[in-house]
C-alpha cells in the first residue's frame, strides 16, 4: 500500500472528493476492496473497477530525467492484463514469482484504467512500455543505491492482507516512518481497540512470535511492536524492532454529494468515456450524431457518408469498445503496404510551393476507412502526379521507384488500386479512388507513357494488361517492402489524414533506416492536438499496440510496442529504432533555404 507521490501537485490527500468518479461516489473502504484472499505464496484482490486507475497511477514507477535515482512509485512494478477477469501486478526483478492478482477485471475495466492513467499521469506507463520484462537502467541504479522501501514492508503486507478489518472506514492512509515503523490512520469505522485486538489475536495476529501491543489511555493511538529482530552481522547497524502505529482519527468525513472540479473531474471524464457499457443500443440521437461528427474530423467525409458508415459499423448497437473501432484498421499486411505507399506518395504528389490556391497536404481530400478496403477522394489536379509516382519501371531501375505489384482495375465508383505479391498472385489489398474513373486513368496513362524514354518506361498497371510482375518489379520488390517499414502505423495515419486539415503544407518521408515515417506540419493543427486525437479511445490508435512518447508540445514519437511481421515489413535485424511515426512542425521557408 502506498501514499501519493509527494512531489506531484495534489489536492489535500485527506479530502477524497476531487478524486471521486462523477457518477459513483462510494467512499467506504469495503466498497473499494471487496474481497481479499491471502495465501502463503499469493494474494488476490477483488476491487471496485474505479480504483484501478488511481491505484496504478500511484503504484507504477516514474523516472526522473533530471535525477535518475529519484523514481516515484514502486521500482520494478509492472502490470499485465492476462485474461478477462484477471490482472497481474508483478515485481519484474523478483528472483521468485511475486505477484498480486486483481480479479474481476474485464476488457472495458482495463481500458478505462489505462485511459485514466494516461490522462492523469502518462509517465507512469513509460517504463513498463520500454522495459516490459526487465528493470530499466535507472531502476537498477536506484536499487543499487538503497532498498526498495524505506519502511518495514512485511508490516505493510500484513495490513493489506487484513484490509477488510477497515471495511467501514471513510478514509485511510498508510505511511512509512523510517526503516522500522509504519503508521496506519483512519477515519470512522472500527474502534481502535477492535483493530488492535484483531491484529494481536493468536489466529489473526499481524506478526508471528514475540510482540507486544499497547494502547495509550485517553488517546486513539496504539502500537504493536515486533521483538523478532533478525540477527545482524558485524559492521551492520542494528535496526530497532519493527513497530506498527495505529491511530483512529476522531472526526469522520461526511459522504460528499458531488465530486470536485478541476483537473480530476476532467480525468474522470476520460474514465467514463472508456467505461461505457460494452453493448447496448444507440438510444439517444445525440450519441449517434457525436460519433458521426467525430468520424468526419478524422476522415474528412461528408456527414451523409459518415452517418451511413457509422450506422453500418455500429449495426444499431455499440460494438465491443475496442480502441479505434470508429476508424477500422487495415485487415491485412498487403492492405497496410498499399496504404502506407499512398501516404508516402504525398511528398511526390504534393502541389508546388507557389500554388496558394491549394492546401498542399490535401492530395487526399477525404478518406473512408472500411472493414475490408479504403475509399479515398484525391485532389483532381494532383491525380496524374500521384499515380505517376506510384508506377514501377518495366526494366530494373537502381532508384527503385514506384510500388512493385501495383495494379489498377475497375472499382465500385472509380478505379481500384490493388497489389500483386512476389509470386504475381493478386492479394486482398484494395484502395478505391472514387473520383477517378477508368476514362480518366486511360488519359493519364497516355500522357505518362509518352513522356519518358523507352528505357525508363513504366509498367502499364491495368490488371487486364499486366497480370504478372515485370523484371523491374521483381528486382525492386524486396527493396520497396523494406522502404515501407512501419506499415501498421503508416496505414493508420492515412486512415486519419483528416486530422491534418487546414495545414498549408505537410511533408511525409521515411527515415532512420526506413523504420520511421516523419510527418511534418506547416501552418496547421499543432502536434499536440494531432497526438491527442490519436489517443482518442474510439477513433485513435490502440494503446495496446503503440507507445506515445511526447518530449514537448511540438514533438511526438508514436511507436509500435512489438515489431510484428504484419505491422513492419522492413528487416528487423537492421532496425535503428522501433517502428514509429514522428510528428513535428515544418518550417517550409527554412526547408527551402536548406
Coordinates of C-alpha atoms in Angstrom, one line a residue:
X1 CA 0.0 0.0 0.0
X2 CA 1.3 3.4 -0.9
X3 CA 0.6 7.0 -0.2
X4 CA 0.6 9.6 -3.0
X5 CA 3.7 10.9 -4.7
X6 CA 4.6 14.0 -2.5
X7 CA 6.3 15.8 -5.5
X8 CA 3.2 15.8 -7.7
X9 CA 0.7 18.7 -7.4
X10 CA -2.2 17.4 -5.5
X11 CA -5.2 18.4 -3.5
X12 CA -5.4 17.7 0.2
X13 CA -5.0 13.9 0.4
X14 CA -7.4 13.7 3.3
X15 CA -10.1 15.2 1.1
X16 CA -11.1 12.4 -1.3
X17 CA -13.8 14.4 -3.1
X18 CA -11.7 15.6 -6.2
X19 CA -10.5 12.1 -6.9
X20 CA -14.0 10.5 -7.0
X21 CA -15.7 9.4 -10.2
X22 CA -18.6 11.8 -11.0
X23 CA -21.2 9.0 -11.3
X24 CA -20.2 6.7 -8.4
X25 CA -19.4 8.3 -5.1
X26 CA -18.8 5.4 -2.7
X27 CA -16.1 6.1 -0.1
X28 CA -16.1 3.3 2.4
X29 CA -13.1 1.1 2.0
X30 CA -15.2 -2.0 2.0
X31 CA -16.8 -0.8 -1.2
X32 CA -13.4 -0.3 -2.8
X33 CA -11.7 -3.5 -1.7
X34 CA -14.5 -6.1 -1.9
X35 CA -12.5 -9.2 -1.2
X36 CA -9.0 -10.3 -0.1
X37 CA -7.7 -13.9 -0.5
X38 CA -4.3 -14.2 1.2
X39 CA -2.2 -17.4 0.7
X40 CA 1.4 -18.1 1.6
X41 CA 2.6 -17.6 -2.0
X42 CA -0.1 -15.3 -3.4
X43 CA -2.6 -12.6 -2.8
X44 CA -5.8 -12.0 -4.7
X45 CA -7.9 -8.8 -4.5
X46 CA -11.4 -8.1 -5.8
X47 CA -11.5 -4.3 -6.3
X48 CA -14.1 -1.8 -7.4
X49 CA -13.2 -1.0 -11.1
X50 CA -13.0 2.7 -10.3
X51 CA -10.0 2.2 -8.0
X52 CA -7.8 0.6 -10.7
X53 CA -6.8 3.8 -12.4
X54 CA -5.8 5.8 -9.3
X55 CA -4.0 2.7 -7.9
X56 CA -1.9 2.2 -11.0
X57 CA -1.1 5.9 -11.2
X58 CA 0.3 5.8 -7.7
X59 CA 1.9 2.3 -7.9
X60 CA 3.8 2.2 -11.3
X61 CA 7.3 3.6 -11.3
X62 CA 8.1 7.0 -12.9
X63 CA 11.6 8.0 -13.9
X64 CA 13.1 11.5 -13.4
X65 CA 15.4 12.6 -16.3
X66 CA 16.9 15.3 -14.1
X67 CA 17.7 12.9 -11.3
X68 CA 17.8 9.2 -12.4
X69 CA 17.8 7.9 -8.9
X70 CA 14.7 9.8 -7.9
X71 CA 12.0 7.3 -9.0
X72 CA 8.5 7.7 -7.7
X73 CA 6.2 4.7 -7.4
X74 CA 7.5 1.2 -6.7
X75 CA 10.6 0.3 -8.6
X76 CA 10.3 -2.8 -10.7
X77 CA 6.5 -2.9 -10.7
X78 CA 4.7 -3.9 -13.9
X79 CA 1.1 -4.5 -14.7
X80 CA -0.3 -7.2 -17.1
X81 CA -3.8 -7.8 -18.1
X82 CA -3.7 -11.6 -18.7
X83 CA -7.2 -12.6 -19.5
X84 CA -10.8 -11.4 -18.9
X85 CA -11.3 -11.2 -15.1
X86 CA -7.5 -11.3 -14.2
X87 CA -4.9 -8.5 -13.8
X88 CA -1.4 -9.2 -12.5
X89 CA 0.8 -6.7 -10.7
X90 CA 4.3 -8.1 -10.5
X91 CA 7.8 -7.2 -9.4
X92 CA 9.8 -7.8 -12.6
X93 CA 13.1 -8.4 -10.8
X94 CA 11.9 -10.8 -8.1
X95 CA 14.0 -14.0 -8.0
X96 CA 10.8 -15.9 -7.4
X97 CA 7.4 -15.1 -8.8
X98 CA 6.0 -12.2 -6.8
X99 CA 2.5 -11.1 -8.0
X100 CA -0.8 -9.7 -6.7
X101 CA -3.8 -10.9 -8.7
X102 CA -6.6 -8.4 -9.2
X103 CA -9.8 -10.2 -10.1
X104 CA -13.0 -9.1 -11.8
X105 CA -11.2 -7.0 -14.4
X106 CA -12.8 -7.2 -17.9
X107 CA -11.6 -5.5 -21.1
X108 CA -13.5 -2.3 -20.5
X109 CA -12.3 -2.0 -16.9
X110 CA -8.8 -2.5 -18.1
X111 CA -9.1 0.1 -20.9
X112 CA -10.8 2.6 -18.6
X113 CA -8.0 2.2 -16.1
X114 CA -5.3 2.7 -18.8
X115 CA -7.3 5.8 -20.1
X116 CA -7.3 7.2 -16.5
X117 CA -3.6 6.8 -16.1
X118 CA -2.7 8.2 -19.5
X119 CA -4.9 11.3 -18.6
X120 CA -3.7 11.9 -15.0
X121 CA -0.1 10.6 -15.1
X122 CA 1.0 9.3 -18.6
X123 CA 4.6 8.9 -17.5
X124 CA 3.5 6.1 -15.2
X125 CA 3.3 3.7 -18.2
X126 CA 6.5 4.6 -19.9
X127 CA 9.0 2.4 -18.0
X128 CA 6.8 -0.6 -18.4
X129 CA 6.3 0.2 -22.1
X130 CA 10.0 0.4 -22.8
X131 CA 11.2 -2.3 -20.4
X132 CA 8.4 -4.8 -20.0
X133 CA 10.5 -7.8 -18.9
X134 CA 13.5 -6.3 -17.1
X135 CA 14.4 -3.3 -14.9
X136 CA 15.1 -0.1 -16.6
X137 CA 18.7 1.2 -16.1
X138 CA 17.5 3.9 -13.8
X139 CA 15.5 1.4 -11.7
X140 CA 18.6 -0.9 -11.4
X141 CA 20.7 2.1 -10.3
X142 CA 18.1 3.1 -7.8
X143 CA 18.2 -0.4 -6.2
X144 CA 22.0 -0.4 -6.3
X145 CA 22.0 2.7 -4.0
X146 CA 19.4 1.7 -1.5
X147 CA 16.4 -0.5 -0.6
X148 CA 13.1 -0.6 -2.5
X149 CA 11.2 0.7 0.6
X150 CA 12.3 2.8 3.5
X151 CA 9.7 1.2 5.8
X152 CA 9.0 -2.3 7.1
X153 CA 7.4 -3.9 4.1
X154 CA 6.4 -7.0 5.9
X155 CA 4.1 -5.0 8.2
X156 CA 2.6 -3.1 5.2
X157 CA 1.9 -6.5 3.6
X158 CA 0.3 -7.7 6.8
X159 CA -2.0 -4.7 6.8
X160 CA -3.1 -5.3 3.2
X161 CA -3.8 -8.9 3.9
X162 CA -6.1 -7.8 6.7
X163 CA -7.6 -4.7 5.0
X164 CA -11.1 -5.9 5.4
X165 CA -10.8 -5.1 9.1
X166 CA -11.2 -1.5 7.9
X167 CA -14.1 -2.1 5.6
X168 CA -16.3 0.6 7.3
X169 CA -13.8 3.5 7.3
X170 CA -14.3 6.6 5.2
X171 CA -10.6 7.2 4.5
X172 CA -7.3 5.6 5.4
X173 CA -3.6 6.3 5.0
X174 CA -0.6 4.0 5.4
X175 CA 2.7 5.9 5.9
X176 CA 6.2 4.7 6.5
X177 CA 8.1 6.3 9.4
X178 CA 11.6 5.1 8.7
X179 CA 13.1 1.7 8.2
X180 CA 11.4 0.2 11.2
X181 CA 8.0 1.9 11.7
X182 CA 4.7 2.0 9.9
X183 CA 1.7 4.2 10.8
X184 CA -1.9 3.5 9.9
X185 CA -4.5 6.2 10.3
X186 CA -8.2 6.0 9.5
X187 CA -11.5 8.0 10.0
X188 CA -14.7 6.4 11.0
X189 CA -15.2 2.7 11.0
X190 CA -13.9 0.3 13.7
X191 CA -12.7 1.4 17.1
X192 CA -9.0 1.4 17.9
X193 CA -9.5 -1.5 20.4
X194 CA -11.3 -3.6 17.8
X195 CA -8.4 -3.3 15.3
X196 CA -5.8 -3.8 18.0
X197 CA -7.5 -6.9 19.2
X198 CA -7.7 -8.4 15.7
X199 CA -4.1 -7.6 14.9
X200 CA -3.0 -9.2 18.2
X201 CA -5.2 -12.2 18.2
X202 CA -3.4 -15.6 18.2
X203 CA -5.1 -16.6 15.0
X204 CA -5.1 -13.3 13.1
X205 CA -2.0 -11.6 14.6
X206 CA -0.1 -9.4 12.2
X207 CA 3.4 -10.6 13.4
X208 CA 4.3 -14.1 14.5
X209 CA 6.4 -14.9 17.6
X210 CA 7.2 -12.3 20.2
X211 CA 5.4 -9.0 20.1
X212 CA 3.8 -6.5 22.5
X213 CA 0.7 -4.4 22.0
X214 CA -0.1 -1.2 23.9
X215 CA -2.9 1.4 23.7
X216 CA -2.4 4.8 25.3
X217 CA -5.1 5.8 27.7
X218 CA -7.3 8.8 26.6
X219 CA -5.8 8.7 23.2
X220 CA -6.8 6.9 19.9
X221 CA -3.3 5.7 19.4
X222 CA -1.8 2.2 19.8
X223 CA 1.3 0.4 18.9
X224 CA 2.2 -3.3 18.1
X225 CA 5.9 -3.8 18.5
X226 CA 7.7 -6.8 16.9
X227 CA 10.5 -8.3 19.0
X228 CA 11.7 -10.8 16.4
X229 CA 14.7 -8.6 15.4
X230 CA 16.8 -10.6 12.9
X231 CA 20.5 -11.2 13.8
X232 CA 22.9 -8.7 12.4
X233 CA 26.5 -9.5 11.3
X234 CA 29.4 -7.3 12.4
X235 CA 29.5 -4.0 10.6
X236 CA 25.7 -3.7 10.1
X237 CA 23.9 -1.1 12.1
X238 CA 21.3 -2.6 14.4
X239 CA 17.7 -1.9 13.4
X240 CA 15.1 -1.2 16.0
X241 CA 12.3 -3.6 16.5
X242 CA 9.7 -3.2 13.8
X243 CA 6.5 -1.4 15.0
X244 CA 3.1 -0.7 13.7
X245 CA 1.4 2.5 15.0
X246 CA -2.4 2.5 14.8
X247 CA -4.4 5.8 15.1
X248 CA -8.1 6.4 14.7
X249 CA -8.9 10.0 13.9
X250 CA -11.8 11.4 15.9
X251 CA -13.5 13.3 13.1
X252 CA -15.4 11.3 10.5
X253 CA -15.7 12.7 7.0
X254 CA -19.2 13.2 5.6
X255 CA -20.3 11.5 2.4
X256 CA -20.0 14.2 -0.2
X257 CA -22.9 14.8 -2.6
X258 CA -20.8 15.9 -5.6
X259 CA -17.3 15.4 -6.9
X260 CA -14.7 18.1 -7.1
X261 CA -14.0 20.4 -10.0
X262 CA -10.7 20.9 -11.8
X263 CA -8.2 18.5 -13.3
X264 CA -9.5 15.4 -11.6
X265 CA -13.0 15.9 -13.0
X266 CA -11.5 16.0 -16.5
X267 CA -9.6 12.8 -15.8
X268 CA -12.7 11.0 -14.7
X269 CA -14.5 12.1 -17.8
X270 CA -11.8 10.2 -19.7
X271 CA -12.5 7.2 -17.5
X272 CA -16.3 7.5 -18.1
X273 CA -15.8 7.7 -21.9
X274 CA -13.9 4.4 -21.7
X275 CA -16.1 2.7 -19.2
X276 CA -19.3 2.8 -21.2
X277 CA -21.3 -0.5 -21.4
X278 CA -19.8 -2.8 -24.0
X279 CA -23.2 -3.5 -25.6
X280 CA -26.4 -1.6 -25.8
X281 CA -28.5 0.3 -28.4
X282 CA -27.8 3.8 -29.6
X283 CA -30.8 5.1 -27.8
X284 CA -30.0 8.8 -27.9
X285 CA -29.8 10.6 -31.2
X286 CA -27.1 12.9 -29.9
X287 CA -24.8 10.0 -29.2
X288 CA -25.0 8.9 -32.8
X289 CA -24.5 12.5 -34.0
X290 CA -21.4 12.8 -31.9
X291 CA -19.9 9.7 -33.4
X292 CA -20.7 10.9 -36.9
X293 CA -19.0 14.3 -36.2
X294 CA -16.0 12.5 -34.7
X295 CA -15.5 10.4 -37.7
X296 CA -15.8 13.4 -40.0
X297 CA -13.0 15.0 -38.1
X298 CA -10.6 12.1 -38.8
X299 CA -11.6 11.3 -42.4
X300 CA -13.0 14.5 -44.0
X301 CA -16.1 12.6 -45.1
X302 CA -19.4 14.3 -45.6
X303 CA -21.9 14.0 -42.8
X304 CA -24.2 11.9 -45.0
X305 CA -21.4 9.4 -45.9
X306 CA -20.1 9.3 -42.3
X307 CA -23.6 8.7 -41.0
X308 CA -24.1 5.8 -43.3
X309 CA -20.8 4.2 -42.4
X310 CA -21.1 4.7 -38.6
X311 CA -24.5 3.1 -38.7
X312 CA -23.0 0.1 -40.6
X313 CA -20.2 -0.2 -38.1
X314 CA -22.5 0.1 -35.0
X315 CA -25.2 -2.1 -36.5
X316 CA -27.7 -0.3 -34.3
X317 CA -25.7 -1.3 -31.2
X318 CA -22.5 -0.1 -29.7
X319 CA -19.8 -2.8 -30.5
X320 CA -17.3 -4.0 -28.0
X321 CA -15.4 -1.0 -27.1
X322 CA -12.1 -1.9 -28.6
X323 CA -9.8 1.1 -29.2
X324 CA -10.2 2.7 -32.6
X325 CA -13.4 0.9 -33.6
X326 CA -14.8 4.0 -35.2
X327 CA -11.8 4.1 -37.7
X328 CA -11.3 0.4 -38.6
X329 CA -7.7 -0.7 -39.1
X330 CA -6.4 -2.3 -42.3
X331 CA -7.3 -6.0 -42.4
X332 CA -4.1 -7.4 -43.8
X333 CA -0.4 -6.7 -44.3
X334 CA -0.9 -6.2 -48.0
X335 CA -3.6 -3.6 -47.3
X336 CA -1.2 -1.9 -44.9
X337 CA 1.6 -1.9 -47.5
X338 CA -0.6 -0.3 -50.1
X339 CA -2.0 2.4 -47.8
X340 CA 1.5 3.2 -46.4
X341 CA 2.8 3.6 -50.0
X342 CA -0.1 6.1 -50.7
X343 CA 0.8 8.0 -47.5
X344 CA 4.5 8.3 -48.6
X345 CA 3.4 9.4 -52.1
X346 CA 2.2 12.7 -50.6
X347 CA 5.8 14.1 -50.9
X348 CA 6.0 13.3 -54.7
X349 CA 2.4 14.3 -55.5
X350 CA 2.2 17.5 -53.5
X351 CA 1.3 20.8 -55.0
X352 CA 4.1 23.3 -55.9
X353 CA 5.0 25.7 -53.1
X354 CA 3.9 28.7 -55.1
X355 CA 0.4 27.3 -55.6
X356 CA -1.5 29.3 -53.0
X357 CA -4.9 28.1 -54.2
X358 CA -4.4 24.6 -52.9
X359 CA -3.7 23.3 -49.4
X360 CA -0.7 21.2 -50.1
X361 CA -1.4 18.2 -47.9
X362 CA -4.8 17.6 -49.4
X363 CA -3.6 15.2 -52.0
X364 CA -6.3 13.1 -50.3
X365 CA -9.4 15.2 -49.9
X366 CA -11.2 12.6 -48.0
X367 CA -10.6 9.0 -46.8
X368 CA -13.3 6.5 -46.0
X369 CA -11.9 3.5 -43.9
X370 CA -14.0 0.4 -44.4
X371 CA -13.6 -3.0 -42.8
X372 CA -12.1 -4.7 -45.9
X373 CA -10.8 -1.7 -48.0
X374 CA -10.2 2.0 -48.1
X375 CA -12.0 4.5 -50.3
X376 CA -10.3 7.9 -51.0
X377 CA -11.0 11.0 -52.9
X378 CA -7.9 12.8 -54.4
X379 CA -7.4 16.3 -55.5
X380 CA -8.1 16.0 -59.2
X381 CA -5.3 18.4 -60.2
X382 CA -2.8 16.2 -58.4
X383 CA -4.2 12.8 -59.5
X384 CA -1.9 12.4 -62.5
X385 CA 1.2 13.3 -60.5
X386 CA 0.2 11.0 -57.7
X387 CA -0.5 8.0 -59.9
X388 CA 2.7 8.5 -61.8
X389 CA 4.8 8.4 -58.6
X390 CA 3.2 5.0 -57.8
X391 CA 4.2 3.3 -61.0
X392 CA 7.2 0.9 -61.2
X393 CA 9.7 0.6 -64.1
X394 CA 9.4 -2.2 -66.6
X395 CA 13.2 -2.8 -66.6
X396 CA 15.4 -3.0 -63.5
X397 CA 16.0 0.5 -62.1
X398 CA 18.6 1.3 -59.5
X399 CA 16.4 4.0 -57.9
X400 CA 13.7 1.5 -57.0
X401 CA 10.9 3.9 -57.8
X402 CA 7.2 3.2 -57.6
X403 CA 5.2 0.4 -55.9
X404 CA 6.1 -3.0 -57.4
X405 CA 3.0 -5.0 -58.0
X406 CA 0.6 -2.1 -58.1
X407 CA -2.4 -2.8 -60.4
X408 CA -5.5 -0.8 -61.5
X409 CA -8.9 -2.3 -62.0
X410 CA -12.5 -1.1 -62.2
X411 CA -13.9 -0.3 -58.7
X412 CA -17.4 0.4 -57.5
X413 CA -17.4 4.1 -58.4
X414 CA -13.9 4.7 -59.7
X415 CA -10.6 3.0 -60.2
X416 CA -9.4 0.5 -57.6
X417 CA -5.7 0.1 -56.7
X418 CA -4.6 -3.4 -55.7
X419 CA -1.4 -5.4 -55.3
X420 CA 0.3 -8.5 -56.7
X421 CA 2.5 -10.4 -54.3
X422 CA 6.1 -11.5 -55.0
X423 CA 4.7 -14.6 -56.8
X424 CA 2.4 -12.5 -59.1
X425 CA -0.8 -13.5 -57.3
X426 CA -3.5 -10.9 -56.7
X427 CA -3.7 -10.0 -53.0
X428 CA -6.7 -8.8 -50.9
X429 CA -5.5 -5.2 -50.8
X430 CA -7.8 -2.6 -52.3
X431 CA -7.9 1.2 -52.3
X432 CA -10.6 2.8 -54.4
X433 CA -10.2 6.3 -55.8
X434 CA -13.8 7.2 -56.2
X435 CA -13.4 10.4 -58.2
X436 CA -11.0 9.0 -60.8
X437 CA -12.7 6.8 -63.5
X438 CA -11.2 4.4 -65.9
X439 CA -11.6 7.0 -68.6
X440 CA -9.6 9.4 -66.5
X441 CA -7.0 6.8 -66.0
X442 CA -6.6 5.9 -69.7
X443 CA -6.0 9.6 -70.4
X444 CA -3.4 9.8 -67.6
X445 CA -1.6 6.7 -68.8
X446 CA -1.3 8.0 -72.3
X447 CA 0.4 11.2 -71.0
X448 CA 2.7 9.3 -68.6
X449 CA 3.7 6.6 -71.2
X450 CA 4.5 9.2 -73.9
X451 CA 6.6 11.4 -71.6
X452 CA 9.5 9.1 -70.9
X453 CA 12.3 7.4 -72.8
X454 CA 11.8 3.7 -73.7
X455 CA 14.4 2.6 -71.2
X456 CA 12.5 4.3 -68.4
X457 CA 9.0 3.2 -69.4
X458 CA 6.6 2.4 -66.6
X459 CA 4.6 -0.7 -66.2
X460 CA 1.1 -0.4 -67.6
X461 CA -0.7 -1.1 -64.3
X462 CA -4.1 -2.2 -65.7
X463 CA -4.6 -5.6 -64.3
X464 CA -6.0 -7.0 -67.6
X465 CA -2.9 -5.8 -69.5
X466 CA -0.2 -6.6 -66.9
X467 CA -1.2 -9.7 -64.9
X468 CA 2.4 -10.6 -64.0
X469 CA 5.3 -8.7 -62.4
X470 CA 7.8 -7.1 -64.8
X471 CA 11.6 -7.7 -64.5
X472 CA 11.9 -4.3 -62.8
X473 CA 9.2 -5.1 -60.3
X474 CA 10.8 -8.5 -59.5
X475 CA 14.1 -6.7 -58.7
X476 CA 12.6 -3.9 -56.7
X477 CA 10.0 -5.9 -54.7
X478 CA 12.1 -6.5 -51.6
X479 CA 13.5 -3.0 -51.5
X480 CA 10.1 -1.4 -51.6
X481 CA 8.7 -3.6 -48.8
X482 CA 11.8 -2.6 -46.7
X483 CA 11.2 1.0 -47.5
X484 CA 7.6 0.9 -46.3
X485 CA 8.8 -0.1 -42.9
X486 CA 6.2 0.7 -40.3
X487 CA 3.1 -0.2 -42.4
X488 CA 0.8 -0.6 -39.4
X489 CA 1.4 3.0 -38.3
X490 CA 1.5 4.3 -41.9
X491 CA -1.8 2.8 -42.8
X492 CA -3.4 4.0 -39.6
X493 CA -2.3 7.6 -40.3
X494 CA -3.6 7.6 -43.9
X495 CA -7.0 6.5 -42.5
X496 CA -6.9 9.5 -40.2
X497 CA -5.5 12.0 -42.6
X498 CA -8.4 14.4 -41.9
X499 CA -6.6 15.3 -38.7
X500 CA -4.2 17.4 -40.7
X501 CA -7.0 19.5 -42.3
X502 CA -6.1 23.2 -42.5
X503 CA -2.4 22.8 -42.8
X504 CA -0.8 24.8 -45.7
X505 CA 1.9 22.1 -46.2
X506 CA 2.7 18.6 -45.0
X507 CA 5.9 16.7 -45.7
X508 CA 5.9 12.9 -45.3
X509 CA 9.1 10.9 -45.7
X510 CA 10.7 7.6 -44.4
X511 CA 13.8 7.9 -42.3
X512 CA 16.3 6.2 -40.0
X513 CA 16.8 3.0 -41.9
X514 CA 13.2 3.1 -43.1
X515 CA 11.9 2.3 -39.6
X516 CA 10.3 5.7 -39.2
X517 CA 7.8 7.8 -41.1
X518 CA 8.2 11.5 -40.5
X519 CA 5.1 13.8 -40.7
X520 CA 6.0 17.5 -40.6
X521 CA 3.1 20.0 -40.4
X522 CA 3.3 23.6 -41.6
X523 CA 0.7 26.3 -40.5
X524 CA -1.8 23.6 -39.5
X525 CA -3.0 21.9 -36.4
X526 CA -0.4 21.8 -33.6
X527 CA 1.3 18.5 -33.0
X528 CA -0.1 18.1 -29.5
X529 CA -3.7 18.4 -30.9
X530 CA -3.0 15.7 -33.5
X531 CA -1.5 13.4 -30.9
X532 CA -4.4 14.0 -28.6
X533 CA -6.7 12.9 -31.4
X534 CA -4.6 9.8 -32.0
X535 CA -5.0 8.9 -28.3
X536 CA -8.8 9.0 -28.5
X537 CA -10.4 5.8 -27.2
X538 CA -12.9 5.2 -30.0
X539 CA -11.2 6.8 -33.0
X540 CA -7.5 6.8 -32.1
X541 CA -4.7 4.2 -32.1
X542 CA -5.0 1.1 -30.0
X543 CA -2.9 1.8 -26.8
X544 CA -2.2 -1.9 -26.6
X545 CA -0.3 -1.7 -29.8
X546 CA 1.5 1.6 -29.7
X547 CA 3.5 3.8 -27.3
X548 CA 3.2 7.6 -27.2
X549 CA 6.5 9.5 -26.4
X550 CA 5.9 13.2 -26.2
X551 CA 9.0 15.2 -25.3
X552 CA 7.2 18.5 -25.6
X553 CA 4.1 20.0 -27.2
X554 CA 5.8 20.3 -30.6
X555 CA 7.3 16.8 -31.0
X556 CA 5.9 13.3 -30.6
X557 CA 7.0 9.8 -31.5
X558 CA 4.3 7.1 -31.8
X559 CA 6.0 3.6 -31.8
X560 CA 4.8 0.0 -32.1
X561 CA 5.1 -1.8 -28.9
X562 CA 6.2 -5.0 -30.6
X563 CA 7.9 -5.4 -34.0
X564 CA 5.4 -7.8 -35.7
X565 CA 5.7 -9.0 -39.3
X566 CA 2.2 -7.9 -40.1
X567 CA 3.0 -4.3 -39.0
X568 CA 6.6 -3.9 -40.0
X569 CA 7.9 -5.1 -43.4
X570 CA 11.5 -4.0 -43.0
X571 CA 14.4 -6.0 -41.8
X572 CA 14.2 -6.4 -38.0
X573 CA 18.0 -7.1 -37.9
X574 CA 18.7 -3.7 -39.4
X575 CA 16.4 -1.6 -37.2
X576 CA 17.7 1.6 -35.7
X577 CA 14.6 2.2 -33.6
X578 CA 11.2 0.9 -33.0
X579 CA 8.8 1.2 -36.0
X580 CA 7.5 4.8 -35.4
X581 CA 5.6 7.8 -36.7
X582 CA 7.4 11.1 -35.9
X583 CA 5.4 14.3 -35.7
X584 CA 7.0 17.8 -35.7
X585 CA 6.2 21.3 -37.1
X586 CA 7.6 22.1 -40.5
X587 CA 9.1 25.5 -41.3
X588 CA 8.6 25.5 -45.1
X589 CA 10.8 28.6 -45.7
X590 CA 13.7 27.1 -43.7
X591 CA 13.4 23.9 -45.6
X592 CA 13.5 25.6 -49.0
X593 CA 16.6 27.6 -47.9
X594 CA 18.4 24.4 -46.7

